[in-house]
Amino acid sequence: MSESLREIIFDANAVQTTYGRRRFLTSMAVACGSIALVPMIGRGAGITNMLQAQTSGETEPNLTDTDILNYALTLEYLEATYYLRADSGSPLPTGATIALIDPDGNGAPGTVTGLTGTFPSPSTITLSSFFRQVRDHEITHVLTLQGALGAAALARSAFKFTFPAAVYQSQLAFMQTAQALEDTGVTAYLGQVGNLDSTSILGTAGQIAGVEAEHAAAVRMALGLPVSPNNANFDSPATTTQVLAIAGGFITQKPTLPFPK
């Protein structure tokens, strides 16, 4: 293991809380030089300000359903890109292309060194097959949210995502990062479902959140961790500030004004 990789990997049991996930993903962002671009909550309401800047102590913005769906879409773009860069060598879900899901990733088939094991017995699914399924789930979530938003959807081409090479060179690094991203995605949905006005959108968000929770639990099992953080009976919702502080270090280009309201 290289010295730089050793510096950014730590015990998976430490990535059990919002703070732990933020610390871990921040260390990854530092490794790829993107930490200065972490997007946080800006002054005022709406997804526009959310993705532009933050001043410390900012309160949670008052988001519309469109804002919340674009917030979810941003996170799904991030997750879909992460997994697609690990494996883009097999057919994608209907309606998806590498150019649509990962336009800044050059479309090269991805690999994760050593990702050849299986889940603990009695399961027989391989890790590579599982993460390919997760890749397809995240891509389908992107397509679903794009369809719900229509012309108001933030374009994937407006973003650039950067992950350090180290996360794709070590099975442990890849899986720990996946765990942190999936846990963050679950708490992000929990933080916003109560703010949605449309019951149809709420139903879709609940379906996606359920699958994200299954991803998170499966990755935890593969890592030998409890299926819920700290074996808690209830998961904790996260604010947009917390979520974007955790995941935003990988967003090295954000949409610029103006974009759809």
PDB file of C-alpha atoms in Angstrom:
ATOM      1  CA  MET A   1       0.000   0.000   0.000  1.00  0.00           C
ATOM      2  CA  SER A   2       1.363   3.421  -0.916  1.00  0.00           C
ATOM      3  CA  GLU A   3       2.087   5.974   1.802  1.00  0.00           C
ATOM      4  CA  SER A   4      -0.542   8.386   0.382  1.00  0.00           C
ATOM      5  CA  LEU A   5      -3.183   5.655   0.465  1.00  0.00           C
ATOM      6  CA  ARG A   6      -2.267   4.686   4.024  1.00  0.00           C
ATOM      7  CA  GLU A   7      -2.776   8.294   5.099  1.00  0.00           C
ATOM      8  CA  ILE A   8      -6.395   8.477   3.928  1.00  0.00           C
ATOM      9  CA  ILE A   9      -7.652   5.059   5.032  1.00  0.00           C
ATOM     10  CA  PHE A  10      -8.667   4.420   8.607  1.00  0.00           C
ATOM     11  CA  ASP A  11     -10.694   1.877  10.535  1.00  0.00           C
ATOM     12  CA  ALA A  12     -14.117   1.417   8.939  1.00  0.00           C
ATOM     13  CA  ASN A  13     -15.686   1.401  12.402  1.00  0.00           C
ATOM     14  CA  ALA A  14     -14.801   5.083  12.651  1.00  0.00           C
ATOM     15  CA  VAL A  15     -17.181   5.940   9.805  1.00  0.00           C
ATOM     16  CA  GLN A  16     -20.294   5.492  11.926  1.00  0.00           C
ATOM     17  CA  THR A  17     -21.519   9.050  12.485  1.00  0.00           C
ATOM     18  CA  THR A  18     -22.152  12.168  10.429  1.00  0.00           C
ATOM     19  CA  TYR A  19     -18.875  13.562  11.765  1.00  0.00           C
ATOM     20  CA  GLY A  20     -16.995  10.366  10.953  1.00  0.00           C
ATOM     21  CA  ARG A  21     -18.362  10.227   7.406  1.00  0.00           C
ATOM     22  CA  ARG A  22     -17.532  13.902   6.908  1.00  0.00           C
ATOM     23  CA  ARG A  23     -13.994  13.360   8.191  1.00  0.00           C
ATOM     24  CA  PHE A  24     -13.465  10.328   5.959  1.00  0.00           C
ATOM     25  CA  LEU A  25     -14.844  11.855   2.756  1.00  0.00           C
ATOM     26  CA  THR A  26     -13.060  15.116   3.459  1.00  0.00           C
ATOM     27  CA  SER A  27      -9.772  13.204   3.643  1.00  0.00           C
ATOM     28  CA  MET A  28     -10.608  11.704   0.243  1.00  0.00           C
ATOM     29  CA  ALA A  29     -11.410  15.144  -1.165  1.00  0.00           C
ATOM     30  CA  VAL A  30      -8.091  16.471   0.103  1.00  0.00           C
ATOM     31  CA  ALA A  31      -6.367  13.633  -1.742  1.00  0.00           C
ATOM     32  CA  CYS A  32      -7.829  14.802  -5.052  1.00  0.00           C
ATOM     33  CA  GLY A  33      -7.288  18.505  -4.354  1.00  0.00           C
ATOM     34  CA  SER A  34     -10.966  19.488  -4.335  1.00  0.00           C
ATOM     35  CA  ILE A  35     -11.623  20.387  -0.717  1.00  0.00           C
ATOM     36  CA  ALA A  36     -11.531  24.129  -1.377  1.00  0.00           C
ATOM     37  CA  LEU A  37     -14.555  23.741  -3.615  1.00  0.00           C
ATOM     38  CA  VAL A  38     -16.882  22.116  -1.070  1.00  0.00           C
ATOM     39  CA  PRO A  39     -20.339  23.578  -1.814  1.00  0.00           C
ATOM     40  CA  MET A  40     -22.448  24.512   1.170  1.00  0.00           C
ATOM     41  CA  ILE A  41     -25.566  26.484   1.949  1.00  0.00           C
ATOM     42  CA  GLY A  42     -25.640  30.076   0.755  1.00  0.00           C
ATOM     43  CA  ARG A  43     -27.702  33.025   1.893  1.00  0.00           C
ATOM     44  CA  GLY A  44     -31.386  32.783   1.065  1.00  0.00           C
ATOM     45  CA  ALA A  45     -33.530  29.896  -0.112  1.00  0.00           C
ATOM     46  CA  GLY A  46     -33.335  27.471  -2.988  1.00  0.00           C
ATOM     47  CA  ILE A  47     -31.031  25.041  -4.690  1.00  0.00           C
ATOM     48  CA  THR A  48     -29.296  27.911  -6.513  1.00  0.00           C
ATOM     49  CA  ASN A  49     -27.817  29.322  -3.331  1.00  0.00           C
ATOM     50  CA  MET A  50     -27.313  25.878  -1.823  1.00  0.00           C
ATOM     51  CA  LEU A  51     -24.836  24.884  -4.512  1.00  0.00           C
ATOM     52  CA  GLN A  52     -22.989  28.187  -4.697  1.00  0.00           C
ATOM     53  CA  ALA A  53     -21.485  29.158  -1.330  1.00  0.00           C
ATOM     54  CA  GLN A  54     -21.857  29.100   2.421  1.00  0.00           C
ATOM     55  CA  THR A  55     -21.307  31.400   5.336  1.00  0.00           C
ATOM     56  CA  SER A  56     -20.891  29.743   8.714  1.00  0.00           C
ATOM     57  CA  GLY A  57     -23.965  29.486  10.872  1.00  0.00           C
ATOM     58  CA  GLU A  58     -26.358  29.596   7.898  1.00  0.00           C
ATOM     59  CA  THR A  59     -29.820  28.193   8.602  1.00  0.00           C
ATOM     60  CA  GLU A  60     -31.511  25.463   6.563  1.00  0.00           C
ATOM     61  CA  PRO A  61     -33.101  27.015   3.457  1.00  0.00           C
ATOM     62  CA  ASN A  62     -36.795  26.807   2.630  1.00  0.00           C
ATOM     63  CA  LEU A  63     -36.755  24.498  -0.399  1.00  0.00           C
ATOM     64  CA  THR A  64     -39.485  23.892  -2.950  1.00  0.00           C
ATOM     65  CA  ASP A  65     -40.248  20.390  -4.252  1.00  0.00           C
ATOM     66  CA  THR A  66     -38.193  21.231  -7.362  1.00  0.00           C
ATOM     67  CA  ASP A  67     -35.267  22.324  -5.173  1.00  0.00           C
ATOM     68  CA  ILE A  68     -35.449  19.099  -3.159  1.00  0.00           C
ATOM     69  CA  LEU A  69     -35.585  16.912  -6.271  1.00  0.00           C
ATOM     70  CA  ASN A  70     -32.577  18.709  -7.765  1.00  0.00           C
ATOM     71  CA  TYR A  71     -30.756  18.282  -4.452  1.00  0.00           C
ATOM     72  CA  ALA A  72     -31.519  14.535  -4.617  1.00  0.00           C
ATOM     73  CA  LEU A  73     -30.514  14.461  -8.286  1.00  0.00           C
ATOM     74  CA  THR A  74     -27.154  16.039  -7.442  1.00  0.00           C
ATOM     75  CA  LEU A  75     -26.455  13.274  -4.926  1.00  0.00           C
ATOM     76  CA  GLU A  76     -27.610  10.584  -7.365  1.00  0.00           C
ATOM     77  CA  TYR A  77     -25.330  12.046 -10.057  1.00  0.00           C
ATOM     78  CA  LEU A  78     -22.463  11.787  -7.578  1.00  0.00           C
ATOM     79  CA  GLU A  79     -23.208   8.185  -6.604  1.00  0.00           C
ATOM     80  CA  ALA A  80     -23.900   7.011 -10.164  1.00  0.00           C
ATOM     81  CA  THR A  81     -20.630   8.567 -11.323  1.00  0.00           C
ATOM     82  CA  TYR A  82     -18.689   6.963  -8.478  1.00  0.00           C
ATOM     83  CA  TYR A  83     -19.889   3.467  -9.341  1.00  0.00           C
ATOM     84  CA  LEU A  84     -19.756   3.932 -13.102  1.00  0.00           C
ATOM     85  CA  ARG A  85     -16.086   4.854 -12.872  1.00  0.00           C
ATOM     86  CA  ALA A  86     -15.540   1.588 -11.022  1.00  0.00           C
ATOM     87  CA  ASP A  87     -17.269  -0.457 -13.718  1.00  0.00           C
ATOM     88  CA  SER A  88     -18.440   0.941 -17.044  1.00  0.00           C
ATOM     89  CA  GLY A  89     -17.666  -2.227 -18.971  1.00  0.00           C
ATOM     90  CA  SER A  90     -21.159  -3.743 -19.120  1.00  0.00           C
ATOM     91  CA  PRO A  91     -24.510  -2.617 -20.590  1.00  0.00           C
ATOM     92  CA  LEU A  92     -26.211   0.247 -18.780  1.00  0.00           C
ATOM     93  CA  PRO A  93     -29.923   0.524 -17.903  1.00  0.00           C
ATOM     94  CA  THR A  94     -32.251   1.427 -20.765  1.00  0.00           C
ATOM     95  CA  GLY A  95     -32.107   5.133 -21.505  1.00  0.00           C
ATOM     96  CA  ALA A  96     -28.665   5.641 -19.961  1.00  0.00           C
ATOM     97  CA  THR A  97     -25.363   6.287 -21.691  1.00  0.00           C
ATOM     98  CA  ILE A  98     -21.920   7.016 -20.330  1.00  0.00           C
ATOM     99  CA  ALA A  99     -22.135  10.433 -22.000  1.00  0.00           C
ATOM    100  CA  LEU A 100     -25.311  11.157 -20.011  1.00  0.00           C
ATOM    101  CA  ILE A 101     -24.203   9.786 -16.653  1.00  0.00           C
ATOM    102  CA  ASP A 102     -20.484  10.603 -16.698  1.00  0.00           C
ATOM    103  CA  PRO A 103     -19.674  13.178 -19.407  1.00  0.00           C
ATOM    104  CA  ASP A 104     -16.483  14.330 -17.645  1.00  0.00           C
ATOM    105  CA  GLY A 105     -15.149  10.815 -17.008  1.00  0.00           C
ATOM    106  CA  ASN A 106     -14.002   9.973 -20.547  1.00  0.00           C
ATOM    107  CA  GLY A 107     -16.059   6.779 -20.654  1.00  0.00           C
ATOM    108  CA  ALA A 108     -13.186   4.410 -19.933  1.00  0.00           C
ATOM    109  CA  PRO A 109     -14.126   1.045 -18.378  1.00  0.00           C
ATOM    110  CA  GLY A 110     -13.329   1.150 -14.686  1.00  0.00           C
ATOM    111  CA  THR A 111     -11.874  -1.461 -12.390  1.00  0.00           C
ATOM    112  CA  VAL A 112     -11.341  -1.802  -8.667  1.00  0.00           C
ATOM    113  CA  THR A 113      -8.240  -3.829  -7.884  1.00  0.00           C
ATOM    114  CA  GLY A 114      -9.079  -6.971  -5.937  1.00  0.00           C
ATOM    115  CA  LEU A 115     -12.865  -6.542  -5.976  1.00  0.00           C
ATOM    116  CA  THR A 116     -13.368 -10.252  -6.505  1.00  0.00           C
ATOM    117  CA  GLY A 117     -14.579 -11.551  -3.143  1.00  0.00           C
ATOM    118  CA  THR A 118     -18.065 -12.586  -2.036  1.00  0.00           C
ATOM    119  CA  PHE A 119     -20.392 -11.533   0.731  1.00  0.00           C
ATOM    120  CA  PRO A 120     -20.290 -13.484   4.004  1.00  0.00           C
ATOM    121  CA  SER A 121     -21.888 -16.952   3.944  1.00  0.00           C
ATOM    122  CA  PRO A 122     -24.589 -18.044   3.198  1.00  0.00           C
ATOM    123  CA  SER A 123     -24.695 -15.361   0.492  1.00  0.00           C
ATOM    124  CA  THR A 124     -22.945 -16.289  -2.748  1.00  0.00           C
ATOM    125  CA  ILE A 125     -23.151 -12.958  -4.587  1.00  0.00           C
ATOM    126  CA  THR A 126     -19.793 -11.558  -5.594  1.00  0.00           C
ATOM    127  CA  LEU A 127     -18.777  -8.052  -4.633  1.00  0.00           C
ATOM    128  CA  SER A 128     -18.275  -7.117  -8.282  1.00  0.00           C
ATOM    129  CA  SER A 129     -21.810  -8.270  -9.178  1.00  0.00           C
ATOM    130  CA  PHE A 130     -23.297  -6.427  -6.217  1.00  0.00           C
ATOM    131  CA  PHE A 131     -21.608  -3.123  -7.016  1.00  0.00           C
ATOM    132  CA  ARG A 132     -22.628  -3.448 -10.649  1.00  0.00           C
ATOM    133  CA  GLN A 133     -26.224  -3.767  -9.447  1.00  0.00           C
ATOM    134  CA  VAL A 134     -25.760  -0.716  -7.229  1.00  0.00           C
ATOM    135  CA  ARG A 135     -24.348   1.164 -10.220  1.00  0.00           C
ATOM    136  CA  ASP A 136     -27.480   0.350 -12.212  1.00  0.00           C
ATOM    137  CA  HIS A 137     -29.765   1.325  -9.321  1.00  0.00           C
ATOM    138  CA  GLU A 138     -28.103   4.736  -8.996  1.00  0.00           C
ATOM    139  CA  ILE A 139     -28.284   5.315 -12.743  1.00  0.00           C
ATOM    140  CA  THR A 140     -31.986   4.436 -12.708  1.00  0.00           C
ATOM    141  CA  HIS A 141     -32.521   6.869  -9.828  1.00  0.00           C
ATOM    142  CA  VAL A 142     -30.902   9.568 -11.972  1.00  0.00           C
ATOM    143  CA  LEU A 143     -33.205   8.786 -14.895  1.00  0.00           C
ATOM    144  CA  THR A 144     -36.259   8.765 -12.620  1.00  0.00           C
ATOM    145  CA  LEU A 145     -35.460  12.126 -11.024  1.00  0.00           C
ATOM    146  CA  GLN A 146     -34.639  13.653 -14.400  1.00  0.00           C
ATOM    147  CA  GLY A 147     -38.019  12.467 -15.652  1.00  0.00           C
ATOM    148  CA  ALA A 148     -39.836  13.900 -12.640  1.00  0.00           C
ATOM    149  CA  LEU A 149     -38.102  17.269 -13.007  1.00  0.00           C
ATOM    150  CA  GLY A 150     -38.332  17.544 -16.783  1.00  0.00           C
ATOM    151  CA  ALA A 151     -36.913  20.821 -18.054  1.00  0.00           C
ATOM    152  CA  ALA A 152     -36.192  21.927 -14.472  1.00  0.00           C
ATOM    153  CA  ALA A 153     -33.570  19.184 -13.935  1.00  0.00           C
ATOM    154  CA  LEU A 154     -29.998  20.303 -13.384  1.00  0.00           C
ATOM    155  CA  ALA A 155     -27.902  19.005 -16.270  1.00  0.00           C
ATOM    156  CA  ARG A 156     -25.227  16.434 -15.502  1.00  0.00           C
ATOM    157  CA  SER A 157     -22.898  18.346 -17.830  1.00  0.00           C
ATOM    158  CA  ALA A 158     -23.062  21.304 -15.421  1.00  0.00           C
ATOM    159  CA  PHE A 159     -21.174  19.240 -12.830  1.00  0.00           C
ATOM    160  CA  LYS A 160     -17.722  17.750 -12.637  1.00  0.00           C
ATOM    161  CA  PHE A 161     -16.929  15.081 -10.067  1.00  0.00           C
ATOM    162  CA  THR A 162     -13.417  14.153  -8.985  1.00  0.00           C
ATOM    163  CA  PHE A 163     -12.431  11.123  -6.910  1.00  0.00           C
ATOM    164  CA  PRO A 164      -8.847  10.362  -5.859  1.00  0.00           C
ATOM    165  CA  ALA A 165      -7.292   7.473  -7.761  1.00  0.00           C
ATOM    166  CA  ALA A 166      -6.672   5.730  -4.436  1.00  0.00           C
ATOM    167  CA  VAL A 167     -10.351   4.831  -3.968  1.00  0.00           C
ATOM    168  CA  TYR A 168     -10.221   2.695  -7.100  1.00  0.00           C
ATOM    169  CA  GLN A 169      -6.908   1.045  -6.267  1.00  0.00           C
ATOM    170  CA  SER A 170      -7.922  -0.583  -3.008  1.00  0.00           C
ATOM    171  CA  GLN A 171     -10.982  -2.707  -2.277  1.00  0.00           C
ATOM    172  CA  LEU A 172     -11.116  -1.362   1.283  1.00  0.00           C
ATOM    173  CA  ALA A 173     -10.900   2.267   0.160  1.00  0.00           C
ATOM    174  CA  PHE A 174     -13.576   1.742  -2.488  1.00  0.00           C
ATOM    175  CA  MET A 175     -15.968   0.030  -0.084  1.00  0.00           C
ATOM    176  CA  GLN A 176     -15.421   2.494   2.765  1.00  0.00           C
ATOM    177  CA  THR A 177     -16.124   5.395   0.432  1.00  0.00           C
ATOM    178  CA  ALA A 178     -19.208   3.594  -0.893  1.00  0.00           C
ATOM    179  CA  GLN A 179     -20.404   3.045   2.674  1.00  0.00           C
ATOM    180  CA  ALA A 180     -19.962   6.710   3.567  1.00  0.00           C
ATOM    181  CA  LEU A 181     -21.748   7.856   0.390  1.00  0.00           C
ATOM    182  CA  GLU A 182     -24.649   5.437   0.863  1.00  0.00           C
ATOM    183  CA  ASP A 183     -25.094   6.330   4.540  1.00  0.00           C
ATOM    184  CA  THR A 184     -25.057   9.996   3.587  1.00  0.00           C
ATOM    185  CA  GLY A 185     -27.640   9.420   0.863  1.00  0.00           C
ATOM    186  CA  VAL A 186     -30.026   7.752   3.315  1.00  0.00           C
ATOM    187  CA  THR A 187     -29.792  10.563   5.851  1.00  0.00           C
ATOM    188  CA  ALA A 188     -30.166  13.142   3.062  1.00  0.00           C
ATOM    189  CA  TYR A 189     -33.485  11.655   1.956  1.00  0.00           C
ATOM    190  CA  LEU A 190     -34.634  11.421   5.575  1.00  0.00           C
ATOM    191  CA  GLY A 191     -33.789  15.080   6.030  1.00  0.00           C
ATOM    192  CA  GLN A 192     -36.068  16.226   3.200  1.00  0.00           C
ATOM    193  CA  VAL A 193     -38.980  13.796   2.788  1.00  0.00           C
ATOM    194  CA  GLY A 194     -40.985  15.679   5.397  1.00  0.00           C
ATOM    195  CA  ASN A 195     -40.559  18.910   3.429  1.00  0.00           C
ATOM    196  CA  LEU A 196     -42.108  17.604   0.205  1.00  0.00           C
ATOM    197  CA  ASP A 197     -45.588  18.879  -0.657  1.00  0.00           C
ATOM    198  CA  SER A 198     -46.422  16.469  -3.483  1.00  0.00           C
ATOM    199  CA  THR A 199     -47.598  13.052  -2.292  1.00  0.00           C
ATOM    200  CA  SER A 200     -46.550  11.413  -5.570  1.00  0.00           C
ATOM    201  CA  ILE A 201     -43.030  12.793  -5.230  1.00  0.00           C
ATOM    202  CA  LEU A 202     -42.980  11.718  -1.593  1.00  0.00           C
ATOM    203  CA  GLY A 203     -43.811   8.167  -2.656  1.00  0.00           C
ATOM    204  CA  THR A 204     -40.992   8.103  -5.212  1.00  0.00           C
ATOM    205  CA  ALA A 205     -38.520   9.574  -2.724  1.00  0.00           C
ATOM    206  CA  GLY A 206     -39.501   6.907  -0.191  1.00  0.00           C
ATOM    207  CA  GLN A 207     -38.915   4.137  -2.733  1.00  0.00           C
ATOM    208  CA  ILE A 208     -35.471   5.482  -3.603  1.00  0.00           C
ATOM    209  CA  ALA A 209     -34.562   6.003   0.060  1.00  0.00           C
ATOM    210  CA  GLY A 210     -35.482   2.382   0.791  1.00  0.00           C
ATOM    211  CA  VAL A 211     -33.098   1.085  -1.868  1.00  0.00           C
ATOM    212  CA  GLU A 212     -30.333   3.424  -0.675  1.00  0.00           C
ATOM    213  CA  ALA A 213     -30.774   1.985   2.828  1.00  0.00           C
ATOM    214  CA  GLU A 214     -30.465  -1.542   1.418  1.00  0.00           C
ATOM    215  CA  HIS A 215     -27.239  -0.540  -0.334  1.00  0.00           C
ATOM    216  CA  ALA A 216     -25.871   0.946   2.879  1.00  0.00           C
ATOM    217  CA  ALA A 217     -26.759  -2.159   4.911  1.00  0.00           C
ATOM    218  CA  ALA A 218     -25.235  -4.529   2.354  1.00  0.00           C
ATOM    219  CA  VAL A 219     -21.967  -2.602   2.169  1.00  0.00           C
ATOM    220  CA  ARG A 220     -21.806  -2.537   5.954  1.00  0.00           C
ATOM    221  CA  MET A 221     -22.314  -6.302   6.078  1.00  0.00           C
ATOM    222  CA  ALA A 222     -19.515  -6.815   3.543  1.00  0.00           C
ATOM    223  CA  LEU A 223     -17.235  -4.675   5.729  1.00  0.00           C
ATOM    224  CA  GLY A 224     -18.188  -6.596   8.867  1.00  0.00           C
ATOM    225  CA  LEU A 225     -20.011  -3.618  10.380  1.00  0.00           C
ATOM    226  CA  PRO A 226     -23.442  -3.399  12.022  1.00  0.00           C
ATOM    227  CA  VAL A 227     -26.182  -2.947   9.418  1.00  0.00           C
ATOM    228  CA  SER A 228     -27.162   0.393  10.946  1.00  0.00           C
ATOM    229  CA  PRO A 229     -24.751   3.063  12.247  1.00  0.00           C
ATOM    230  CA  ASN A 230     -23.864   2.238  15.854  1.00  0.00           C
ATOM    231  CA  ASN A 231     -26.631  -0.415  15.799  1.00  0.00           C
ATOM    232  CA  ALA A 232     -29.139   2.371  16.403  1.00  0.00           C
ATOM    233  CA  ASN A 233     -32.889   1.683  16.316  1.00  0.00           C
ATOM    234  CA  PHE A 234     -33.534   4.822  14.281  1.00  0.00           C
ATOM    235  CA  ASP A 235     -31.499   6.587  11.616  1.00  0.00           C
ATOM    236  CA  SER A 236     -30.921  10.321  11.912  1.00  0.00           C
ATOM    237  CA  PRO A 237     -31.923  12.794   9.175  1.00  0.00           C
ATOM    238  CA  ALA A 238     -29.239  15.159   7.917  1.00  0.00           C
ATOM    239  CA  THR A 239     -29.628  18.761   6.828  1.00  0.00           C
ATOM    240  CA  THR A 240     -28.547  19.961   3.409  1.00  0.00           C
ATOM    241  CA  THR A 241     -25.656  21.738   5.121  1.00  0.00           C
ATOM    242  CA  GLN A 242     -24.422  18.495   6.681  1.00  0.00           C
ATOM    243  CA  VAL A 243     -24.879  16.436   3.517  1.00  0.00           C
ATOM    244  CA  LEU A 244     -23.139  18.852   1.164  1.00  0.00           C
ATOM    245  CA  ALA A 245     -20.341  19.329   3.671  1.00  0.00           C
ATOM    246  CA  ILE A 246     -19.789  15.561   3.580  1.00  0.00           C
ATOM    247  CA  ALA A 247     -20.186  14.866  -0.152  1.00  0.00           C
ATOM    248  CA  GLY A 248     -19.391  18.232  -1.665  1.00  0.00           C
ATOM    249  CA  GLY A 249     -15.628  17.784  -1.714  1.00  0.00           C
ATOM    250  CA  PHE A 250     -16.008  15.560  -4.762  1.00  0.00           C
ATOM    251  CA  ILE A 251     -17.956  18.220  -6.692  1.00  0.00           C
ATOM    252  CA  THR A 252     -15.261  20.172  -8.491  1.00  0.00           C
ATOM    253  CA  GLN A 253     -17.627  22.046 -10.800  1.00  0.00           C
ATOM    254  CA  LYS A 254     -21.132  23.207  -9.916  1.00  0.00           C
ATOM    255  CA  PRO A 255     -23.911  24.743 -12.029  1.00  0.00           C
ATOM    256  CA  THR A 256     -23.522  28.453 -12.645  1.00  0.00           C
ATOM    257  CA  LEU A 257     -26.321  30.972 -12.719  1.00  0.00           C
ATOM    258  CA  PRO A 258     -28.799  31.129 -14.256  1.00  0.00           C
ATOM    259  CA  PHE A 259     -30.361  27.672 -14.182  1.00  0.00           C
ATOM    260  CA  PRO A 260     -33.944  26.442 -13.818  1.00  0.00           C
ATOM    261  CA  LYS A 261     -35.957  27.518 -10.798  1.00  0.00           C
TER     262      LYS A 261
END
